[in-house]
CSV table of C-alpha atoms in Angstrom, one decimal:
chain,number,residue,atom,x,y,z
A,270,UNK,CA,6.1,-12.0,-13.6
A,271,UNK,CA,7.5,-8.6,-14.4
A,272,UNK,CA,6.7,-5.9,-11.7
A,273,UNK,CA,6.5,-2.1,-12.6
A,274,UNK,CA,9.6,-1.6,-9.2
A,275,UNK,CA,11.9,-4.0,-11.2
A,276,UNK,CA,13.6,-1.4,-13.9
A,277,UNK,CA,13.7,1.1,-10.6
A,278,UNK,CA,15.2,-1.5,-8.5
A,279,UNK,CA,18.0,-1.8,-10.7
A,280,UNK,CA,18.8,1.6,-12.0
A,281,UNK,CA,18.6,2.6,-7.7
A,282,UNK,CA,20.9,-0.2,-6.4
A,283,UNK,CA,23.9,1.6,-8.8
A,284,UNK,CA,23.7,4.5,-6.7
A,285,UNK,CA,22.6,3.7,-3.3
A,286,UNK,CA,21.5,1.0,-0.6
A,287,UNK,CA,17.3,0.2,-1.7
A,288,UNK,CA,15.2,-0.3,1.3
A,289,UNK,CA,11.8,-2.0,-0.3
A,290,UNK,CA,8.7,-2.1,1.5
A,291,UNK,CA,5.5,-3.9,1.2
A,292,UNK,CA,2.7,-6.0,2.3
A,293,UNK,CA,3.6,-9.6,2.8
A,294,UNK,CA,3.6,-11.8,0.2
A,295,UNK,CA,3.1,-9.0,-2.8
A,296,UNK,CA,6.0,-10.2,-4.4
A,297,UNK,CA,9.0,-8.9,-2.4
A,298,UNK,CA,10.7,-12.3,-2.5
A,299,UNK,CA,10.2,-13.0,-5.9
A,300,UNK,CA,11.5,-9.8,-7.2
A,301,UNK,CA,14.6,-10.2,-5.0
A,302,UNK,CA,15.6,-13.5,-6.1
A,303,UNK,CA,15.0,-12.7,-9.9
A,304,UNK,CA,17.6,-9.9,-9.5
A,305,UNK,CA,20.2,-12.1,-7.8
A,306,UNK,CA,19.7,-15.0,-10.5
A,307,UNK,CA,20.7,-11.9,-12.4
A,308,UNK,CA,24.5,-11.1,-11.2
A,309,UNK,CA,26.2,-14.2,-11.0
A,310,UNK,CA,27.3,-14.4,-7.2
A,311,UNK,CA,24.5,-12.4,-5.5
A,312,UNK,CA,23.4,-13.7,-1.9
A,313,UNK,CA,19.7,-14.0,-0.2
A,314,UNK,CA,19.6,-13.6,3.5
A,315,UNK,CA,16.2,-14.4,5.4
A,316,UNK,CA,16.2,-13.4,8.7
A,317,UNK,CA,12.7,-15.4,9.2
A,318,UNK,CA,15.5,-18.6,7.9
A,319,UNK,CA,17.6,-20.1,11.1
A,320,UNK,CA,20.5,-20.3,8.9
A,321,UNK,CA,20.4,-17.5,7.0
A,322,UNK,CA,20.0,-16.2,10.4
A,323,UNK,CA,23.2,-16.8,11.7
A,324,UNK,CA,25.2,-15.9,8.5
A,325,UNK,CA,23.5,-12.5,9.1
A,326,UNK,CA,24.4,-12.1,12.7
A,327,UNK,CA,28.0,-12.7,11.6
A,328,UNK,CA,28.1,-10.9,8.4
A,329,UNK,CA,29.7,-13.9,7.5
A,330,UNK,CA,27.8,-13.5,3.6
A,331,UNK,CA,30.2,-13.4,1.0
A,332,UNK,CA,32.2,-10.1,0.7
A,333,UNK,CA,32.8,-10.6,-2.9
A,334,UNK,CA,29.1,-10.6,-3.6
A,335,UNK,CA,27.7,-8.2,-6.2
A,336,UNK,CA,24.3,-7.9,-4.7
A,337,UNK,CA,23.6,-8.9,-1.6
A,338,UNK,CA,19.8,-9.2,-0.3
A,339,UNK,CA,19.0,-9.0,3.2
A,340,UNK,CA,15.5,-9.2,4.0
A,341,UNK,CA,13.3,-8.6,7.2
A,342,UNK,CA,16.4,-7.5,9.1
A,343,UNK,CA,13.8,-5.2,10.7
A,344,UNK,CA,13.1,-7.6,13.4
A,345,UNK,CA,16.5,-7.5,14.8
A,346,UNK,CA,17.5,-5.1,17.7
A,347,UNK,CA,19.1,-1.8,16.7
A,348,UNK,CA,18.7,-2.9,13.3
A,349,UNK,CA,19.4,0.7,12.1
A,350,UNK,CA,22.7,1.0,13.6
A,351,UNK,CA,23.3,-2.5,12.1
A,352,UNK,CA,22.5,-1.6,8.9
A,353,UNK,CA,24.3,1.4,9.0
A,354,UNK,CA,27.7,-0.3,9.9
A,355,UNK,CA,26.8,-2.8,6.8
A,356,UNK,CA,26.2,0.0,4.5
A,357,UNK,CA,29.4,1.7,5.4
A,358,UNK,CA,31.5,-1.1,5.8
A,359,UNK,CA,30.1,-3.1,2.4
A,360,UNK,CA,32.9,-3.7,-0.4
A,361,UNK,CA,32.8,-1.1,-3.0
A,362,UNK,CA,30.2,-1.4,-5.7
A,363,UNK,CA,28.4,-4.2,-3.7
A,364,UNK,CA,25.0,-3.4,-4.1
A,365,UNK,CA,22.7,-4.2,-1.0
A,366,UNK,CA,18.8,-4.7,-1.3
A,367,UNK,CA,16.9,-4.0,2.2
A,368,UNK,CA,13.1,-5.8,2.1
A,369,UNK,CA,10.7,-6.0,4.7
A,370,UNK,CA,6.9,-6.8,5.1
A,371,UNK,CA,6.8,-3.6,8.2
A,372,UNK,CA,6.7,-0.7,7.5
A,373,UNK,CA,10.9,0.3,8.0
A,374,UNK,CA,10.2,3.7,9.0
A,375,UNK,CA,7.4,3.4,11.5
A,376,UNK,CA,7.5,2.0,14.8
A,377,UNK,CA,11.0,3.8,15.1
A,378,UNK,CA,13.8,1.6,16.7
A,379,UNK,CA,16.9,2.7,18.7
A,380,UNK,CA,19.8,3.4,16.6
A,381,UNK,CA,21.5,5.6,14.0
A,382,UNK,CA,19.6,7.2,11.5
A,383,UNK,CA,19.8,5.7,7.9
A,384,UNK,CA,19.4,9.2,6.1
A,385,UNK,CA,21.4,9.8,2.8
A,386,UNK,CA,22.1,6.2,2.7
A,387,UNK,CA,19.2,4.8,1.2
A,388,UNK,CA,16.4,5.1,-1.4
A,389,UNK,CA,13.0,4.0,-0.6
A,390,UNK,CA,10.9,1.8,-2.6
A,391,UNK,CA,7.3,0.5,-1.7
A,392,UNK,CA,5.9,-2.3,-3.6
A,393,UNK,CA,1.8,-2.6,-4.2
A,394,UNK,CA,-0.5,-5.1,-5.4
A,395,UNK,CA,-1.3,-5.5,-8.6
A,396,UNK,CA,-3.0,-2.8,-10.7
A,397,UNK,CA,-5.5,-2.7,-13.7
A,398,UNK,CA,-2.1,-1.6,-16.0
A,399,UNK,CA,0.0,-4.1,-15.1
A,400,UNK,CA,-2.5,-7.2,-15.3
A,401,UNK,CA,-3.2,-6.1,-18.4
A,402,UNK,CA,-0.2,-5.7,-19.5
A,403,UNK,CA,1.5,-9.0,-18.0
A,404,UNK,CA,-1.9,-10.7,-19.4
A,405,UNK,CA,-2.3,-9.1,-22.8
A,406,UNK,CA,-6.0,-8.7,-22.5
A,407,UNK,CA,-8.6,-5.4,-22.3
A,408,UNK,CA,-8.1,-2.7,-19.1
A,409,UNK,CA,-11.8,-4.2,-18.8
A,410,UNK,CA,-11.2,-7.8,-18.1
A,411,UNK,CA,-8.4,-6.9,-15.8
A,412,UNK,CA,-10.3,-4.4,-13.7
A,413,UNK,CA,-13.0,-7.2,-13.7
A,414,UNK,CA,-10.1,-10.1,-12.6
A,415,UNK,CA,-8.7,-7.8,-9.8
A,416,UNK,CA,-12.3,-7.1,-8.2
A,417,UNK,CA,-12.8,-10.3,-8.2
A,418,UNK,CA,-8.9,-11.8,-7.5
A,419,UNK,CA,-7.5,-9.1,-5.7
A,420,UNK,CA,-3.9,-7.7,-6.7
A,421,UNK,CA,-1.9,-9.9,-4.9
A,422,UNK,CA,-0.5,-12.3,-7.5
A,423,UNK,CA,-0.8,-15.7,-5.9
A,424,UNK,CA,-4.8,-15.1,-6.0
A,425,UNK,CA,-4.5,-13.1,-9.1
A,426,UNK,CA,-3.1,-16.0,-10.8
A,427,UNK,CA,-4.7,-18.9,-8.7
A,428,UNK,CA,-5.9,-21.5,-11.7
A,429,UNK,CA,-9.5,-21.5,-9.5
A,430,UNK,CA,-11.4,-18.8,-7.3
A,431,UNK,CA,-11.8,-21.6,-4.3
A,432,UNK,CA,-7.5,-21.4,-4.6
A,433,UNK,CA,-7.7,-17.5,-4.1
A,434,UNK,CA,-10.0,-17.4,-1.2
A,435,UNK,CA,-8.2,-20.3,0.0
A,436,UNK,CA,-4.7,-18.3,0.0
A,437,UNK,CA,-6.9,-15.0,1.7
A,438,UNK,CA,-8.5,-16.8,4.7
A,439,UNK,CA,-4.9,-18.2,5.4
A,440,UNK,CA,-3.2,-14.6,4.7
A,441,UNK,CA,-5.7,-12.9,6.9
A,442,UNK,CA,-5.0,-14.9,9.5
A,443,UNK,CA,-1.7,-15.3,9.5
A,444,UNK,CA,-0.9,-12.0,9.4
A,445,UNK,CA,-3.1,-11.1,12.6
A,446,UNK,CA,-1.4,-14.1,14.4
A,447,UNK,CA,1.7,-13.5,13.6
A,448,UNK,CA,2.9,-10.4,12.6
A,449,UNK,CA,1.2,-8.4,15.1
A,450,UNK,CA,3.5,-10.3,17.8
A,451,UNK,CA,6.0,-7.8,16.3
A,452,UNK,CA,4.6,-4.9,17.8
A,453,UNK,CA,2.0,-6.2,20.2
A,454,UNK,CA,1.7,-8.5,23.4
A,455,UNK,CA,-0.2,-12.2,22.7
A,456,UNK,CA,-2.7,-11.3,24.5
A,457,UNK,CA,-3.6,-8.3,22.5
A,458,UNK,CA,-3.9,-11.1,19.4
A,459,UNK,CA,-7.7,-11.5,19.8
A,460,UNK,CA,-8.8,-8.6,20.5
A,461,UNK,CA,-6.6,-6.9,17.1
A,462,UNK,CA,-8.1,-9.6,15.0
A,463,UNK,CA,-11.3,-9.1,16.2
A,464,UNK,CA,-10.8,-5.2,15.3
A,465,UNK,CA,-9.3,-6.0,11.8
A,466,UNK,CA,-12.2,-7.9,11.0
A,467,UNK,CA,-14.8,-5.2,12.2
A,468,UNK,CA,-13.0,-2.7,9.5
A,469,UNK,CA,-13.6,-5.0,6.9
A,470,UNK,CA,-17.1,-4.1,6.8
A,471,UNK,CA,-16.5,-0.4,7.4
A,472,UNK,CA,-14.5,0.5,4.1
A,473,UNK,CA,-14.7,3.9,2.8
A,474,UNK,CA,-16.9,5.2,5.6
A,475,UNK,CA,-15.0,7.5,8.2
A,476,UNK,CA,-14.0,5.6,10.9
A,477,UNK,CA,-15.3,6.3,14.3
A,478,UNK,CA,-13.3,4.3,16.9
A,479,UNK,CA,-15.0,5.8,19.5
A,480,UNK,CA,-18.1,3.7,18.6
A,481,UNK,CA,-15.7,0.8,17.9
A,482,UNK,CA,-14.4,1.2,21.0
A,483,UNK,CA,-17.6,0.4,23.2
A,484,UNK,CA,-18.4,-2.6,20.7
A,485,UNK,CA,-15.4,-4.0,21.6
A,486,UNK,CA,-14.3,-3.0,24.9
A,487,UNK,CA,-11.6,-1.2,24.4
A,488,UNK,CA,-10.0,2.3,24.9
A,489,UNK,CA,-10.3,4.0,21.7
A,490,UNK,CA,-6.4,4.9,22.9
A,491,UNK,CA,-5.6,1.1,22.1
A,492,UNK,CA,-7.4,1.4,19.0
A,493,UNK,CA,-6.1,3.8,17.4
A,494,UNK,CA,-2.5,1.9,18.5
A,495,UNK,CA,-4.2,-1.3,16.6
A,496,UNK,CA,-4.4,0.8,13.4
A,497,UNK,CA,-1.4,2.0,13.5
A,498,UNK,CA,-0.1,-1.6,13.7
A,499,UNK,CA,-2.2,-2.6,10.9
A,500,UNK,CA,-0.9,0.2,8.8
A,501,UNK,CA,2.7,-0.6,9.8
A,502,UNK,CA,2.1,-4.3,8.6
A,503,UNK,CA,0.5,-2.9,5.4
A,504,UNK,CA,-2.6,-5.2,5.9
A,505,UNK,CA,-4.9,-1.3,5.9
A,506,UNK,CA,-4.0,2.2,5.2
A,507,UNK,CA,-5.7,5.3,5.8
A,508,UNK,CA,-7.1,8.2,3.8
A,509,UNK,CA,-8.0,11.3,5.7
A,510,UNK,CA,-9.4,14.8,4.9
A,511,UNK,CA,-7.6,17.2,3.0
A,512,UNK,CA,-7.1,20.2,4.8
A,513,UNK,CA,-4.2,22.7,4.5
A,514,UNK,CA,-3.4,22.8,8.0
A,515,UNK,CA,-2.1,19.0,7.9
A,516,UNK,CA,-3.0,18.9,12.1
A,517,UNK,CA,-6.2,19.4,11.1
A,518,UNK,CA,-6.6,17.0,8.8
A,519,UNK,CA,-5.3,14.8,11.2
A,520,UNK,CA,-7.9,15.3,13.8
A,521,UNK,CA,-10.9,14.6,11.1
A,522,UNK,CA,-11.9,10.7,11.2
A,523,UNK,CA,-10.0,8.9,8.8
A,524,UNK,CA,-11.3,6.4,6.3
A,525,UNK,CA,-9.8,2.6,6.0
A,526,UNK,CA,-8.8,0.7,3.2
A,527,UNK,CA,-7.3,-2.7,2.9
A,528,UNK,CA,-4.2,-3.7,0.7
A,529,UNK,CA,-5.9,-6.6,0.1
A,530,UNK,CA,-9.1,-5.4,-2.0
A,531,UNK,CA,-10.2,-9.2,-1.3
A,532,UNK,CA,-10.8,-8.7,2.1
A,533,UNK,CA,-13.8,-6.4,1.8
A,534,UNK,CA,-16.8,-7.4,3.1
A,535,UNK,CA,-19.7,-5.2,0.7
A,536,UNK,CA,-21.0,-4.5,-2.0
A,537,UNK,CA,-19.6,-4.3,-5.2
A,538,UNK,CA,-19.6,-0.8,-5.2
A,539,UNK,CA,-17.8,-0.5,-1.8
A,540,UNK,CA,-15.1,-3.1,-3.0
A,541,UNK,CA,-14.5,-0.8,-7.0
A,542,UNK,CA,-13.9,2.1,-4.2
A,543,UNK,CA,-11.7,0.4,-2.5
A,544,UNK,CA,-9.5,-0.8,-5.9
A,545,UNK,CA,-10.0,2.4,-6.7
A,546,UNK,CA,-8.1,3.8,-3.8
A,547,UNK,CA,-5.3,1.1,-3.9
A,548,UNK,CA,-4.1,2.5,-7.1
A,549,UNK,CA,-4.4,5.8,-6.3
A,550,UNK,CA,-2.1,5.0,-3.4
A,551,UNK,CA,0.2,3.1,-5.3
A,552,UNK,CA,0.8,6.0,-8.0
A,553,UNK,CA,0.8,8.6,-5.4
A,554,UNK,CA,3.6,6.6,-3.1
A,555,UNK,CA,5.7,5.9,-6.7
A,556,UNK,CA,5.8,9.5,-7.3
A,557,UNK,CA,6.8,10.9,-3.7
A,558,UNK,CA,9.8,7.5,-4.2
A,559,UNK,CA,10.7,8.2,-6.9
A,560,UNK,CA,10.7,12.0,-7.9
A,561,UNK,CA,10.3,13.1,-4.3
A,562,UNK,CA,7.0,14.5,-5.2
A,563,UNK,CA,5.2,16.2,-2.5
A,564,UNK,CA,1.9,15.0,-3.4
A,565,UNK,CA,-0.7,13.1,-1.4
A,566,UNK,CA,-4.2,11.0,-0.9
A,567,UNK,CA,-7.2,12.1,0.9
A,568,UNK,CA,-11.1,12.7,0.7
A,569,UNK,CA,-13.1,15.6,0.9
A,570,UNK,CA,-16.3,16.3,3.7
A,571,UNK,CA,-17.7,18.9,4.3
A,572,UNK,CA,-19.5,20.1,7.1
A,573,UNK,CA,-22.6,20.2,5.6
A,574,UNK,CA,-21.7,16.1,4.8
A,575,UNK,CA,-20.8,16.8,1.2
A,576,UNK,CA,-18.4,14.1,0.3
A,577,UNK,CA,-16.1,13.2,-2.0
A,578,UNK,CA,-14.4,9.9,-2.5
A,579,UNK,CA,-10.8,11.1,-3.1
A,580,UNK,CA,-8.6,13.8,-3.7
A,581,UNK,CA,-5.2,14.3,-5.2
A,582,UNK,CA,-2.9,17.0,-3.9
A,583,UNK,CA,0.4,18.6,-4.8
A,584,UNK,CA,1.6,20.5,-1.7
A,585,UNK,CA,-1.0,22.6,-0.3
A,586,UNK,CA,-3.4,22.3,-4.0
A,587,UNK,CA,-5.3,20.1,-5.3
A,588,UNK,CA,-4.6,18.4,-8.4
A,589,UNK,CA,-7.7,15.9,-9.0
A,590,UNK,CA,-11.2,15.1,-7.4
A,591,UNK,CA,-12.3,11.9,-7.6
A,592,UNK,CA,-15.5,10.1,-6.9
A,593,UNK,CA,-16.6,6.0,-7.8
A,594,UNK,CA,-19.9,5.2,-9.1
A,595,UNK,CA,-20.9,1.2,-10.2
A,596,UNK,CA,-23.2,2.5,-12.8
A,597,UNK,CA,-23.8,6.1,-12.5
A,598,UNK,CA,-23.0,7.7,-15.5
A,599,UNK,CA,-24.9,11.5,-14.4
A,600,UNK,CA,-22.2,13.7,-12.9
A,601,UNK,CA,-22.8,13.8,-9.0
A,602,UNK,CA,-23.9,17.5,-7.7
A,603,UNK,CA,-21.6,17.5,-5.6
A,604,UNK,CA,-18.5,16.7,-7.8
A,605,UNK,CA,-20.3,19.7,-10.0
A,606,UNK,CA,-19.9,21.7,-6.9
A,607,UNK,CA,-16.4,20.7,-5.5
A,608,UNK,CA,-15.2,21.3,-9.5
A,609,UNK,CA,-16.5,24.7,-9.5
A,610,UNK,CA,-14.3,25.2,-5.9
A,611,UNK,CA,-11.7,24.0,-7.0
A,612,UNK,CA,-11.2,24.8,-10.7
A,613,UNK,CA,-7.5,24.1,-11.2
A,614,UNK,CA,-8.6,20.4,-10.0
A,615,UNK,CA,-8.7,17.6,-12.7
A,616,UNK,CA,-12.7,16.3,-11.8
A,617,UNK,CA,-13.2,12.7,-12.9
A,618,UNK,CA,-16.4,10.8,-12.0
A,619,UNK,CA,-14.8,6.9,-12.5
A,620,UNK,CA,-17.6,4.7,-13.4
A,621,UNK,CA,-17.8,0.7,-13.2
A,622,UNK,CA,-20.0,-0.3,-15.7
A,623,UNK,CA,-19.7,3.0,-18.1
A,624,UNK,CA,-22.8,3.3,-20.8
A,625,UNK,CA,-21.3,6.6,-22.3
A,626,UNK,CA,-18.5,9.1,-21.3
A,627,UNK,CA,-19.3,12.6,-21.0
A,628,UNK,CA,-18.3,16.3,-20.1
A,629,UNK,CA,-20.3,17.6,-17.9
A,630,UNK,CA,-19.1,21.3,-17.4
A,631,UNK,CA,-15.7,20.4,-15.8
A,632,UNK,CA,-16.5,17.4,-14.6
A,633,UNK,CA,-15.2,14.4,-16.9
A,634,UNK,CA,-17.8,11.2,-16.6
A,635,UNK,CA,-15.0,8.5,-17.8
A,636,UNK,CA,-15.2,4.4,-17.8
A,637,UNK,CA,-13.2,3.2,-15.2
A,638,UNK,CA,-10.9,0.7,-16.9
A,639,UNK,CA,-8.8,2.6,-19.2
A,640,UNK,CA,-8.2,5.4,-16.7
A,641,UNK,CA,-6.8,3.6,-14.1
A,642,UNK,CA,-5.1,1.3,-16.9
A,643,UNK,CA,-3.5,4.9,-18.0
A,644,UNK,CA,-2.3,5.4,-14.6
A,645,UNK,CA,1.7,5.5,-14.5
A,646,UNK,CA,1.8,2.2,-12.6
């Protein structure tokens, strides 16, 4: 299956070393080897393999290779400055693909820093554009096939729903199991999963691990280090407040989503927002890789408890509000409100299951498929 990172992938590598990121098993891999079946020659190294392994602690791959692959080289010490001696010491015009499952640029490591070597690229699941797309069927049927699927394309293109939820339970817990041991003692193991589970029930709600905290036991300190983890592993990510002053937005309880739009545990309603927010993400994070845009992803509350779902911002103004109804199609006071606040703001009330469009003053009632099938990626 073509992915949207694959004509980026290519036109990048001719100019610098690609670091692409992404959550396990959303078609890193796959992409990788398709571009080495490409240029006759090319090499994949898997650090995870034993004897890929050794060829990499050797740098014993082949010199003459135009692409070389090297993938979750994260997980060796002072990878940085290892990477940096293979960039720099690489034959010319070898190209050299960096993938990972971690997050490469949290969890810092000793070693020498990688800037002005590298572009980043971070892959996401599946989106309403590309299924349809890939599928050649209506922004409809794929917004309905990826609330039900998931993006991640093993479950979106499992022949039977048993298959997908199959693949998720095993995903889910394999990822808590073993990928946490990255960044985390065994012991901790329990306890994370325990936590990981708990937000699945507690999408799009702000996220109070204070109260978490005395349900499970534990300091909301070593919470707050679990969601960090699970943010560096890509299995959740975080929207918070917008706020000018970017401290204080970062003090404001944050809301949780999961990569996975699977693994929510709600109503339908609760899972559309979370989709919702995946491809927000995914076009926000393709535009700040790709154009260096310095745009962003957060929600609006006020202290009066006026929400909105999501927000879009381009340095310190906002660009679009955003807020997810099932089958809602009367424009939400408080969107009405927040439109008339922020009037250079694009104000778009997504609906699920849209009767009729409207315009409502500024604010633009609009059925949910085709929009987010319009979205760049």
């Amino acid at each position: 299956m073509k992915r949207y990172l694959d004509d980026r992938v290519r036109q990048d590598l001719k100019q610098k070393m690609v670091v692409l990121t992404g959550p396990r098993q959303v078609g890193k891999t796959t992409l990788s080897r398709q571009l080495v079946d490409e240029l006759a020659g090319s090499q994949y190294l898997n650090h995870d393999v034993v004897a890929h392994r050794a060829v990499i602690l050797a740098q014993s791959w082949r010199v003459s290779a135009p692409l070389l692959v090297l993938d979750e080289i994260h997980k060796m010490r002072d990878w940085k400055s290892w990477l940096k001696g293979v960039a720099d010491g690489r034959t010319p015009g070898q190209q050299l693909l960096v993938t990972g499952s971690a997050r490469m640029d949290t969890f810092r490591q000793s070693g020498e820093s990688l800037a002005g070597r590298y572009f980043r690229l971070r892959l996401h699941p599946l989106s309403v554009r590309e299924w349809s797309e890939q599928m050649q069927v209506p922004a409809s049927a794929a917004l309905t096939h990826l609330l039900n699927r998931g993006g991640f394309p093993e479950p979106a293109l499992a022949t039977s729903d048993a298959d997908a939820q199959r693949w998720r339970a095993d995903y889910f817990s394999g990822l808590v199991r073993e990928d946490v041991l990255e960044f985390s003692r065994l012991q901790e193991v329990n306890a994370m999963r325990l936590f990981a589970d708990m937000l699945r029930s507690r999408v799009g709600s702000p996220l109070s691990l204070a109260s978490l905290s005395r349900d499970l036991g534990v300091s909301s300190v070593t919470l707050a280090k679990y969601l960090d983890i699970l943010q560096a592993l890509f299995i959740v990510f975080v929207v918070r407040p917008w706020h000018r002053n970017i401290a204080r937005a970062t003090l404001q309880a944050p809301k949780v989503y999961f990569f996975d739009a699977g693994l929510v545990q709600g109503d339908e309603g609760i899972r559309f927002e979370n989709l919702v927010a995946c491809h927000l993400l995914k076009n926000v994070q393709w535009q700040q890789d790709t154009r260096g845009a310095a745009v962003g992803l957060h929600y609006i509350r006020t202290k009066d408890d006026s929400e909105i779902d999501f927000c879009l911002s381009e340095g310190d103004a906002l660009t679009h509000l955003v807020e997810c109804k099932l089958s809602d199609t009367k424009a939400q006071r408080t969107l009405i409100r927040f439109a008339a606040e922020w009037p250079q703001a694009q104000a778009v009330q997504l609906v699920r299951e849209c009767r009729a469009e409207a315009d409502v003053g500024r604010v633009q009632v609009r059925d949910a498929a085709p929009w987010l099938a319009a979205l760049e990626v």
